[in-house]
Amino acid sequence: ELMGTEDMWPYLLAVSGLPAILQFLSLLWFPEAPRYLYIDKGDEDGCKKALQWLWQEDEVNLKLELEDMRQERQSAEGEKAKTMLDVLRSRCVRWQLLALLIPCSGLQFCGINAIYFYAFDIFRESGVPDDKMHYLSLGIGATEVITVTTCAFMIDRAGRKRLLGFGYLLMGVMMSVLIVMLTIKDLYSWMPYLNIALLFSVICVYGLGPSGASMCLSADLFLQAWRPSAFAVGGIVNWAGLFLIGMLFPYIVAGMGQFCFLIFVGYCIFTSAFMLYFIPETKGKTSMEITEDFNKLNFKNSGTEPEKGTGMFATKL
């Protein structure tokens, strides 16, 4: 009863700071990023120690990582770190930027917030008592945590492209079905239970695909000189999308009702088509190989070669 009172909300809000504190303390025991040590600082010994700490006895992967970093360092010799303005305006990373921004904005525009908004209405229509509603809320949170964790083990086997492309496609299909079910929910008594199943299915797909796979895109798509600014751009887009959804979504729901999902279905289908048909797969490829693939898009039909020192060096088009 004590934890259910409204005056406990400040303490519950403070609990969210515990993961941040734990992360900060755990980082004290982690080595510096190997790529930062080798490419930015030129500390080869420190890089090897960090790689050995990360890979332990896996000498094969250690050598592959070190060789990839050597190639990247040679290509970027004398190159300065790029700013966010460089990332936004440079032709050298145009397609990498699109492959980052569209999925990152999709985290907010894929409709997951609409799912959370309608969740409690669907639970009530299914006959769930108000005093039991918090258990289902915990179930939603646990589902997302479990699926995102599962994605971490799947991502290297399935590939980012498939997880993102098919993830957004399945979300679009499921939300289309949910629109129909919410429209005819009063026809049959079992409809609300089907809506609960659809709701959890969308959350599962979101965690297994878009949510889990989007987090590593900046590291996958960009070389070291561009990577910090790419992380900043991706974060700004994500939080700007959250701000827009928070400001506009109540008006969209008031005007469109359950048909507000149509907007998100459209964005999911667009993102799915973009990832599946235009973006190359990164699974099993080194940073330099990924860069080569994107060079073919960035400089397609231009009749020019990437400029030396841009980190986009070895492709003749």
mmCIF file of C-alpha atoms in Angstrom:
data_model
loop_
_atom_site.group_PDB
_atom_site.id
_atom_site.type_symbol
_atom_site.label_atom_id
_atom_site.label_comp_id
_atom_site.label_asym_id
_atom_site.label_seq_id
_atom_site.Cartn_x
_atom_site.Cartn_y
_atom_site.Cartn_z
ATOM 1 C CA GLU A 1 0.000 0.000 0.000
ATOM 2 C CA LEU A 2 2.849 2.366 0.808
ATOM 3 C CA MET A 3 4.422 1.984 -2.620
ATOM 4 C CA GLY A 4 1.051 2.608 -4.218
ATOM 5 C CA THR A 5 0.552 6.059 -2.754
ATOM 6 C CA GLU A 6 1.102 9.078 -4.957
ATOM 7 C CA ASP A 7 3.525 10.737 -2.542
ATOM 8 C CA MET A 8 6.069 7.998 -3.314
ATOM 9 C CA TRP A 9 6.555 9.064 -6.931
ATOM 10 C CA PRO A 10 9.647 11.261 -6.231
ATOM 11 C CA TYR A 11 11.392 8.223 -4.744
ATOM 12 C CA LEU A 12 10.376 6.035 -7.669
ATOM 13 C CA LEU A 13 11.691 8.679 -10.047
ATOM 14 C CA ALA A 14 14.993 8.733 -8.161
ATOM 15 C CA VAL A 15 15.354 4.968 -8.651
ATOM 16 C CA SER A 16 15.927 5.621 -12.367
ATOM 17 C CA GLY A 17 19.244 7.217 -11.414
ATOM 18 C CA LEU A 18 20.619 3.946 -10.026
ATOM 19 C CA PRO A 19 21.472 2.442 -13.453
ATOM 20 C CA ALA A 20 23.360 5.638 -14.331
ATOM 21 C CA ILE A 21 25.363 5.426 -11.104
ATOM 22 C CA LEU A 22 26.104 1.735 -11.661
ATOM 23 C CA GLN A 23 27.213 2.427 -15.223
ATOM 24 C CA PHE A 24 29.502 5.231 -14.093
ATOM 25 C CA LEU A 25 31.116 3.060 -11.433
ATOM 26 C CA SER A 26 31.524 0.086 -13.787
ATOM 27 C CA LEU A 27 33.231 2.273 -16.417
ATOM 28 C CA LEU A 28 36.077 2.865 -13.949
ATOM 29 C CA TRP A 29 37.033 -0.797 -14.412
ATOM 30 C CA PHE A 30 36.847 -0.800 -18.211
ATOM 31 C CA PRO A 31 39.761 0.058 -20.510
ATOM 32 C CA GLU A 32 39.661 2.991 -22.920
ATOM 33 C CA ALA A 33 38.205 2.264 -26.369
ATOM 34 C CA PRO A 34 40.856 0.467 -28.480
ATOM 35 C CA ARG A 35 40.110 2.491 -31.625
ATOM 36 C CA TYR A 36 40.464 5.739 -29.728
ATOM 37 C CA LEU A 37 43.801 4.612 -28.291
ATOM 38 C CA TYR A 38 45.237 3.410 -31.591
ATOM 39 C CA ILE A 39 43.784 5.777 -34.210
ATOM 40 C CA ASP A 40 43.408 9.006 -32.225
ATOM 41 C CA LYS A 41 46.216 8.677 -29.688
ATOM 42 C CA GLY A 42 48.652 6.421 -31.546
ATOM 43 C CA ASP A 43 49.019 4.228 -28.435
ATOM 44 C CA GLU A 44 49.510 0.772 -29.972
ATOM 45 C CA ASP A 45 50.556 -0.900 -26.700
ATOM 46 C CA GLY A 46 47.536 0.482 -24.860
ATOM 47 C CA CYS A 47 45.303 -0.621 -27.725
ATOM 48 C CA LYS A 48 46.666 -4.184 -27.580
ATOM 49 C CA LYS A 49 46.123 -4.341 -23.813
ATOM 50 C CA ALA A 50 42.536 -3.106 -24.216
ATOM 51 C CA LEU A 51 41.862 -5.655 -26.979
ATOM 52 C CA GLN A 52 43.343 -8.453 -24.876
ATOM 53 C CA TRP A 53 41.093 -7.421 -21.979
ATOM 54 C CA LEU A 54 38.040 -7.435 -24.244
ATOM 55 C CA TRP A 55 38.760 -10.582 -26.277
ATOM 56 C CA GLN A 56 40.573 -12.534 -23.540
ATOM 57 C CA GLU A 57 41.955 -15.679 -25.215
ATOM 58 C CA ASP A 58 40.455 -15.028 -28.662
ATOM 59 C CA GLU A 59 43.648 -14.239 -30.567
ATOM 60 C CA VAL A 60 41.987 -14.522 -33.981
ATOM 61 C CA ASN A 61 39.509 -11.717 -33.372
ATOM 62 C CA LEU A 62 42.199 -9.644 -31.665
ATOM 63 C CA LYS A 63 44.429 -9.788 -34.748
ATOM 64 C CA LEU A 64 41.509 -9.021 -37.087
ATOM 65 C CA GLU A 65 40.512 -5.973 -35.047
ATOM 66 C CA LEU A 66 44.084 -4.701 -34.886
ATOM 67 C CA GLU A 67 44.611 -5.124 -38.624
ATOM 68 C CA ASP A 68 41.370 -3.289 -39.385
ATOM 69 C CA MET A 69 42.489 -0.411 -37.141
ATOM 70 C CA ARG A 70 45.890 -0.291 -38.853
ATOM 71 C CA GLN A 71 44.225 0.088 -42.242
ATOM 72 C CA GLU A 72 41.880 2.772 -40.940
ATOM 73 C CA ARG A 73 44.730 4.674 -39.312
ATOM 74 C CA GLN A 74 46.762 4.605 -42.540
ATOM 75 C CA SER A 75 43.797 5.906 -44.520
ATOM 76 C CA ALA A 76 43.115 8.728 -42.044
ATOM 77 C CA GLU A 77 46.728 9.826 -41.486
ATOM 78 C CA GLY A 78 46.782 13.569 -40.873
ATOM 79 C CA GLU A 79 42.997 13.762 -40.808
ATOM 80 C CA LYS A 80 41.315 15.801 -38.087
ATOM 81 C CA ALA A 81 38.228 14.739 -36.161
ATOM 82 C CA LYS A 82 35.036 15.800 -37.904
ATOM 83 C CA THR A 83 32.441 18.145 -36.464
ATOM 84 C CA MET A 84 28.678 17.685 -36.639
ATOM 85 C CA LEU A 85 28.600 20.256 -39.457
ATOM 86 C CA ASP A 86 31.111 18.143 -41.405
ATOM 87 C CA VAL A 87 28.914 15.076 -40.965
ATOM 88 C CA LEU A 88 25.795 16.910 -42.131
ATOM 89 C CA ARG A 89 27.253 18.531 -45.232
ATOM 90 C CA SER A 90 29.923 16.084 -46.446
ATOM 91 C CA ARG A 91 29.216 14.072 -49.551
ATOM 92 C CA CYS A 92 31.650 11.403 -48.303
ATOM 93 C CA VAL A 93 29.176 10.158 -45.675
ATOM 94 C CA ARG A 94 25.861 11.106 -47.278
ATOM 95 C CA TRP A 95 24.431 7.581 -47.362
ATOM 96 C CA GLN A 96 25.859 6.683 -43.963
ATOM 97 C CA LEU A 97 24.060 9.735 -42.580
ATOM 98 C CA LEU A 98 20.766 8.649 -44.150
ATOM 99 C CA ALA A 99 21.263 5.107 -42.843
ATOM 100 C CA LEU A 100 21.720 6.604 -39.381
ATOM 101 C CA LEU A 101 19.039 9.309 -39.300
ATOM 102 C CA ILE A 102 16.097 7.389 -40.755
ATOM 103 C CA PRO A 103 16.248 4.457 -38.284
ATOM 104 C CA CYS A 104 17.122 6.751 -35.346
ATOM 105 C CA SER A 105 14.121 8.975 -36.021
ATOM 106 C CA GLY A 106 12.122 5.789 -36.543
ATOM 107 C CA LEU A 107 12.658 4.893 -32.886
ATOM 108 C CA GLN A 108 10.170 7.666 -32.067
ATOM 109 C CA PHE A 109 8.078 7.722 -35.253
ATOM 110 C CA CYS A 110 7.509 3.948 -35.465
ATOM 111 C CA GLY A 111 4.450 4.165 -33.196
ATOM 112 C CA ILE A 112 5.816 2.597 -30.031
ATOM 113 C CA ASN A 113 4.640 5.594 -27.991
ATOM 114 C CA ALA A 114 1.161 5.192 -29.452
ATOM 115 C CA ILE A 115 1.255 1.546 -28.355
ATOM 116 C CA TYR A 116 2.083 2.591 -24.790
ATOM 117 C CA PHE A 117 -0.655 5.233 -24.916
ATOM 118 C CA TYR A 118 -3.360 2.734 -25.901
ATOM 119 C CA ALA A 119 -2.081 -0.076 -23.676
ATOM 120 C CA PHE A 120 -4.067 0.836 -20.571
ATOM 121 C CA ASP A 121 -7.297 1.368 -22.526
ATOM 122 C CA ILE A 122 -6.870 -2.082 -24.061
ATOM 123 C CA PHE A 123 -6.156 -3.608 -20.645
ATOM 124 C CA ARG A 124 -9.292 -2.029 -19.142
ATOM 125 C CA GLU A 125 -11.463 -3.251 -22.026
ATOM 126 C CA SER A 126 -10.129 -6.756 -21.376
ATOM 127 C CA GLY A 127 -11.430 -6.589 -17.819
ATOM 128 C CA VAL A 128 -8.126 -6.072 -16.011
ATOM 129 C CA PRO A 129 -8.836 -4.407 -12.627
ATOM 130 C CA ASP A 130 -7.187 -1.047 -12.042
ATOM 131 C CA ASP A 131 -5.341 -2.357 -8.973
ATOM 132 C CA LYS A 132 -3.722 -5.070 -11.157
ATOM 133 C CA MET A 133 -2.793 -2.756 -14.008
ATOM 134 C CA HIS A 134 0.714 -2.142 -12.701
ATOM 135 C CA TYR A 135 1.570 -5.815 -13.187
ATOM 136 C CA LEU A 136 0.904 -5.492 -16.891
ATOM 137 C CA SER A 137 2.976 -2.300 -16.932
ATOM 138 C CA LEU A 138 5.841 -4.287 -15.452
ATOM 139 C CA GLY A 139 5.201 -6.940 -18.084
ATOM 140 C CA ILE A 140 5.560 -4.369 -20.875
ATOM 141 C CA GLY A 141 8.853 -3.104 -19.446
ATOM 142 C CA ALA A 142 10.163 -6.629 -18.861
ATOM 143 C CA THR A 143 9.220 -7.632 -22.409
ATOM 144 C CA GLU A 144 11.222 -4.777 -23.885
ATOM 145 C CA VAL A 145 14.245 -5.470 -21.673
ATOM 146 C CA ILE A 146 14.219 -9.191 -22.544
ATOM 147 C CA THR A 147 13.828 -8.613 -26.281
ATOM 148 C CA VAL A 148 16.546 -5.936 -26.452
ATOM 149 C CA THR A 149 18.880 -8.270 -24.540
ATOM 150 C CA THR A 150 18.012 -11.089 -26.938
ATOM 151 C CA CYS A 151 18.754 -8.784 -29.872
ATOM 152 C CA ALA A 152 22.301 -8.338 -28.551
ATOM 153 C CA PHE A 153 22.889 -12.074 -29.063
ATOM 154 C CA MET A 154 21.120 -12.173 -32.449
ATOM 155 C CA ILE A 155 22.558 -9.100 -34.107
ATOM 156 C CA ASP A 156 25.817 -10.623 -35.359
ATOM 157 C CA ARG A 157 24.012 -13.679 -36.733
ATOM 158 C CA ALA A 158 21.027 -11.965 -38.333
ATOM 159 C CA GLY A 159 22.657 -8.672 -39.321
ATOM 160 C CA ARG A 160 21.576 -5.078 -38.675
ATOM 161 C CA LYS A 161 19.954 -4.669 -42.079
ATOM 162 C CA ARG A 162 17.572 -7.595 -41.632
ATOM 163 C CA LEU A 163 16.707 -6.791 -38.032
ATOM 164 C CA LEU A 164 15.908 -3.176 -38.899
ATOM 165 C CA GLY A 165 14.256 -3.780 -42.264
ATOM 166 C CA PHE A 166 12.062 -6.712 -41.314
ATOM 167 C CA GLY A 167 11.512 -5.310 -37.818
ATOM 168 C CA TYR A 168 9.956 -2.110 -39.129
ATOM 169 C CA LEU A 169 8.002 -4.100 -41.735
ATOM 170 C CA LEU A 170 6.489 -6.411 -39.098
ATOM 171 C CA MET A 171 5.652 -3.449 -36.869
ATOM 172 C CA GLY A 172 3.852 -1.783 -39.763
ATOM 173 C CA VAL A 173 1.849 -4.940 -40.518
ATOM 174 C CA MET A 174 0.938 -5.548 -36.868
ATOM 175 C CA MET A 175 -0.159 -1.962 -36.305
ATOM 176 C CA SER A 176 -2.305 -2.150 -39.452
ATOM 177 C CA VAL A 177 -4.043 -5.189 -37.968
ATOM 178 C CA LEU A 178 -4.341 -3.381 -34.620
ATOM 179 C CA ILE A 179 -6.138 -0.466 -36.316
ATOM 180 C CA VAL A 180 -8.752 -2.875 -37.656
ATOM 181 C CA MET A 181 -9.088 -4.665 -34.311
ATOM 182 C CA LEU A 182 -9.529 -1.406 -32.394
ATOM 183 C CA THR A 183 -12.189 -0.320 -34.892
ATOM 184 C CA ILE A 184 -14.268 -3.509 -34.469
ATOM 185 C CA LYS A 185 -13.359 -4.186 -30.839
ATOM 186 C CA ASP A 186 -17.015 -4.166 -29.700
ATOM 187 C CA LEU A 187 -18.180 -6.878 -32.105
ATOM 188 C CA TYR A 188 -16.820 -9.827 -30.132
ATOM 189 C CA SER A 189 -15.953 -10.306 -26.476
ATOM 190 C CA TRP A 190 -12.549 -11.836 -27.280
ATOM 191 C CA MET A 191 -11.334 -8.865 -29.315
ATOM 192 C CA PRO A 192 -9.624 -7.054 -26.384
ATOM 193 C CA TYR A 193 -7.553 -10.164 -25.630
ATOM 194 C CA LEU A 194 -6.386 -10.298 -29.239
ATOM 195 C CA ASN A 195 -5.474 -6.621 -28.980
ATOM 196 C CA ILE A 196 -3.344 -7.373 -25.898
ATOM 197 C CA ALA A 197 -1.533 -10.093 -27.856
ATOM 198 C CA LEU A 198 -0.947 -7.673 -30.749
ATOM 199 C CA LEU A 199 0.302 -5.010 -28.362
ATOM 200 C CA PHE A 200 2.901 -7.317 -26.808
ATOM 201 C CA SER A 201 3.854 -8.629 -30.249
ATOM 202 C CA VAL A 202 4.637 -5.099 -31.477
ATOM 203 C CA ILE A 203 6.749 -4.459 -28.372
ATOM 204 C CA CYS A 204 8.632 -7.743 -28.920
ATOM 205 C CA VAL A 205 9.401 -6.885 -32.539
ATOM 206 C CA TYR A 206 10.441 -3.369 -31.536
ATOM 207 C CA GLY A 207 12.921 -4.713 -28.986
ATOM 208 C CA LEU A 208 14.278 -7.469 -31.235
ATOM 209 C CA GLY A 209 14.739 -5.191 -34.240
ATOM 210 C CA PRO A 210 14.578 -1.375 -34.332
ATOM 211 C CA SER A 211 15.359 -0.638 -30.692
ATOM 212 C CA GLY A 212 18.231 -3.079 -30.285
ATOM 213 C CA ALA A 213 19.857 -2.747 -33.723
ATOM 214 C CA SER A 214 19.747 1.070 -33.945
ATOM 215 C CA MET A 215 22.016 1.624 -30.961
ATOM 216 C CA CYS A 216 25.198 0.494 -32.745
ATOM 217 C CA LEU A 217 24.654 2.165 -36.119
ATOM 218 C CA SER A 218 26.983 5.109 -35.499
ATOM 219 C CA ALA A 219 29.839 2.760 -34.610
ATOM 220 C CA ASP A 220 29.145 0.478 -37.583
ATOM 221 C CA LEU A 221 28.651 3.047 -40.329
ATOM 222 C CA PHE A 222 31.328 5.657 -39.601
ATOM 223 C CA LEU A 223 35.099 5.596 -39.334
ATOM 224 C CA GLN A 224 36.774 6.894 -36.180
ATOM 225 C CA ALA A 225 37.231 10.488 -37.401
ATOM 226 C CA TRP A 226 33.499 10.807 -38.026
ATOM 227 C CA ARG A 227 32.164 8.600 -35.254
ATOM 228 C CA PRO A 228 31.883 10.994 -32.246
ATOM 229 C CA SER A 229 29.985 13.589 -34.277
ATOM 230 C CA ALA A 230 27.795 10.862 -35.787
ATOM 231 C CA PHE A 231 26.832 9.728 -32.273
ATOM 232 C CA ALA A 232 25.915 13.332 -31.417
ATOM 233 C CA VAL A 233 23.809 13.759 -34.568
ATOM 234 C CA GLY A 234 21.985 10.472 -33.932
ATOM 235 C CA GLY A 235 21.274 11.456 -30.332
ATOM 236 C CA ILE A 236 19.948 14.877 -31.312
ATOM 237 C CA VAL A 237 17.615 13.354 -33.901
ATOM 238 C CA ASN A 238 16.347 10.762 -31.420
ATOM 239 C CA TRP A 239 15.600 13.293 -28.686
ATOM 240 C CA ALA A 240 14.135 15.806 -31.146
ATOM 241 C CA GLY A 241 11.779 13.080 -32.358
ATOM 242 C CA LEU A 242 10.777 12.306 -28.767
ATOM 243 C CA PHE A 243 10.075 16.014 -28.180
ATOM 244 C CA LEU A 244 7.906 16.280 -31.308
ATOM 245 C CA ILE A 245 5.957 13.140 -30.449
ATOM 246 C CA GLY A 246 5.426 14.365 -26.880
ATOM 247 C CA MET A 247 4.129 17.734 -28.090
ATOM 248 C CA LEU A 248 2.024 16.620 -31.067
ATOM 249 C CA PHE A 249 0.788 13.138 -30.216
ATOM 250 C CA PRO A 250 -2.077 14.200 -27.874
ATOM 251 C CA TYR A 251 -3.519 16.370 -30.671
ATOM 252 C CA ILE A 252 -3.074 13.595 -33.244
ATOM 253 C CA VAL A 253 -4.902 11.097 -31.017
ATOM 254 C CA ALA A 254 -7.681 13.598 -30.276
ATOM 255 C CA GLY A 255 -8.219 14.164 -33.995
ATOM 256 C CA MET A 256 -7.674 10.682 -35.432
ATOM 257 C CA GLY A 257 -8.277 8.224 -32.603
ATOM 258 C CA GLN A 258 -6.954 4.735 -33.343
ATOM 259 C CA PHE A 259 -6.322 5.805 -36.955
ATOM 260 C CA CYS A 260 -3.299 7.750 -35.684
ATOM 261 C CA PHE A 261 -1.438 4.473 -36.213
ATOM 262 C CA LEU A 262 -1.701 5.042 -39.969
ATOM 263 C CA ILE A 263 0.975 7.743 -39.728
ATOM 264 C CA PHE A 264 3.326 5.371 -37.962
ATOM 265 C CA VAL A 265 2.525 2.484 -40.304
ATOM 266 C CA GLY A 266 3.546 4.685 -43.226
ATOM 267 C CA TYR A 267 6.857 5.595 -41.584
ATOM 268 C CA CYS A 268 7.575 1.954 -40.693
ATOM 269 C CA ILE A 269 6.979 0.774 -44.274
ATOM 270 C CA PHE A 270 9.127 3.597 -45.657
ATOM 271 C CA THR A 271 12.001 2.823 -43.243
ATOM 272 C CA SER A 272 11.750 -0.903 -43.973
ATOM 273 C CA ALA A 273 11.947 -0.364 -47.752
ATOM 274 C CA PHE A 274 14.862 2.047 -47.362
ATOM 275 C CA MET A 275 16.896 -0.337 -45.191
ATOM 276 C CA LEU A 276 16.173 -3.481 -47.232
ATOM 277 C CA TYR A 277 16.593 -2.070 -50.738
ATOM 278 C CA PHE A 278 19.130 0.747 -50.462
ATOM 279 C CA ILE A 279 21.474 0.110 -47.528
ATOM 280 C CA PRO A 280 24.260 -2.528 -47.739
ATOM 281 C CA GLU A 281 24.588 -5.177 -45.044
ATOM 282 C CA THR A 282 27.323 -4.683 -42.427
ATOM 283 C CA LYS A 283 27.290 -8.202 -40.967
ATOM 284 C CA GLY A 284 30.709 -9.859 -40.967
ATOM 285 C CA LYS A 285 32.460 -6.845 -42.496
ATOM 286 C CA THR A 286 35.259 -4.651 -41.196
ATOM 287 C CA SER A 287 34.961 -0.868 -40.950
ATOM 288 C CA MET A 288 36.967 -0.457 -44.136
ATOM 289 C CA GLU A 289 34.796 -2.922 -46.073
ATOM 290 C CA ILE A 290 31.641 -1.129 -44.919
ATOM 291 C CA THR A 291 33.163 2.182 -46.018
ATOM 292 C CA GLU A 292 33.940 0.708 -49.450
ATOM 293 C CA ASP A 293 30.311 -0.403 -49.843
ATOM 294 C CA PHE A 294 29.003 3.048 -48.964
ATOM 295 C CA ASN A 295 31.520 4.732 -51.263
ATOM 296 C CA LYS A 296 29.761 3.022 -54.160
ATOM 297 C CA LEU A 297 26.592 4.878 -53.138
ATOM 298 C CA ASN A 298 28.178 8.174 -52.112
ATOM 299 C CA PHE A 299 30.085 8.588 -55.372
ATOM 300 C CA LYS A 300 27.754 6.746 -57.722
ATOM 301 C CA ASN A 301 27.687 8.193 -61.267
ATOM 302 C CA SER A 302 29.997 11.024 -60.194
ATOM 303 C CA GLY A 303 33.007 9.916 -62.234
ATOM 304 C CA THR A 304 35.285 10.948 -59.350
ATOM 305 C CA GLU A 305 37.245 9.222 -56.625
ATOM 306 C CA PRO A 306 36.932 9.907 -52.898
ATOM 307 C CA GLU A 307 39.430 12.508 -51.763
ATOM 308 C CA LYS A 308 42.468 11.293 -49.930
ATOM 309 C CA GLY A 309 42.352 12.103 -46.238
ATOM 310 C CA THR A 310 38.579 11.893 -45.980
ATOM 311 C CA GLY A 311 38.684 8.354 -44.692
ATOM 312 C CA MET A 312 36.890 7.321 -47.878
ATOM 313 C CA PHE A 313 40.022 6.464 -49.752
ATOM 314 C CA ALA A 314 40.439 3.289 -51.691
ATOM 315 C CA THR A 315 37.520 3.124 -54.069
ATOM 316 C CA LYS A 316 37.777 3.818 -57.775
ATOM 317 C CA LEU A 317 34.456 4.545 -59.322
#
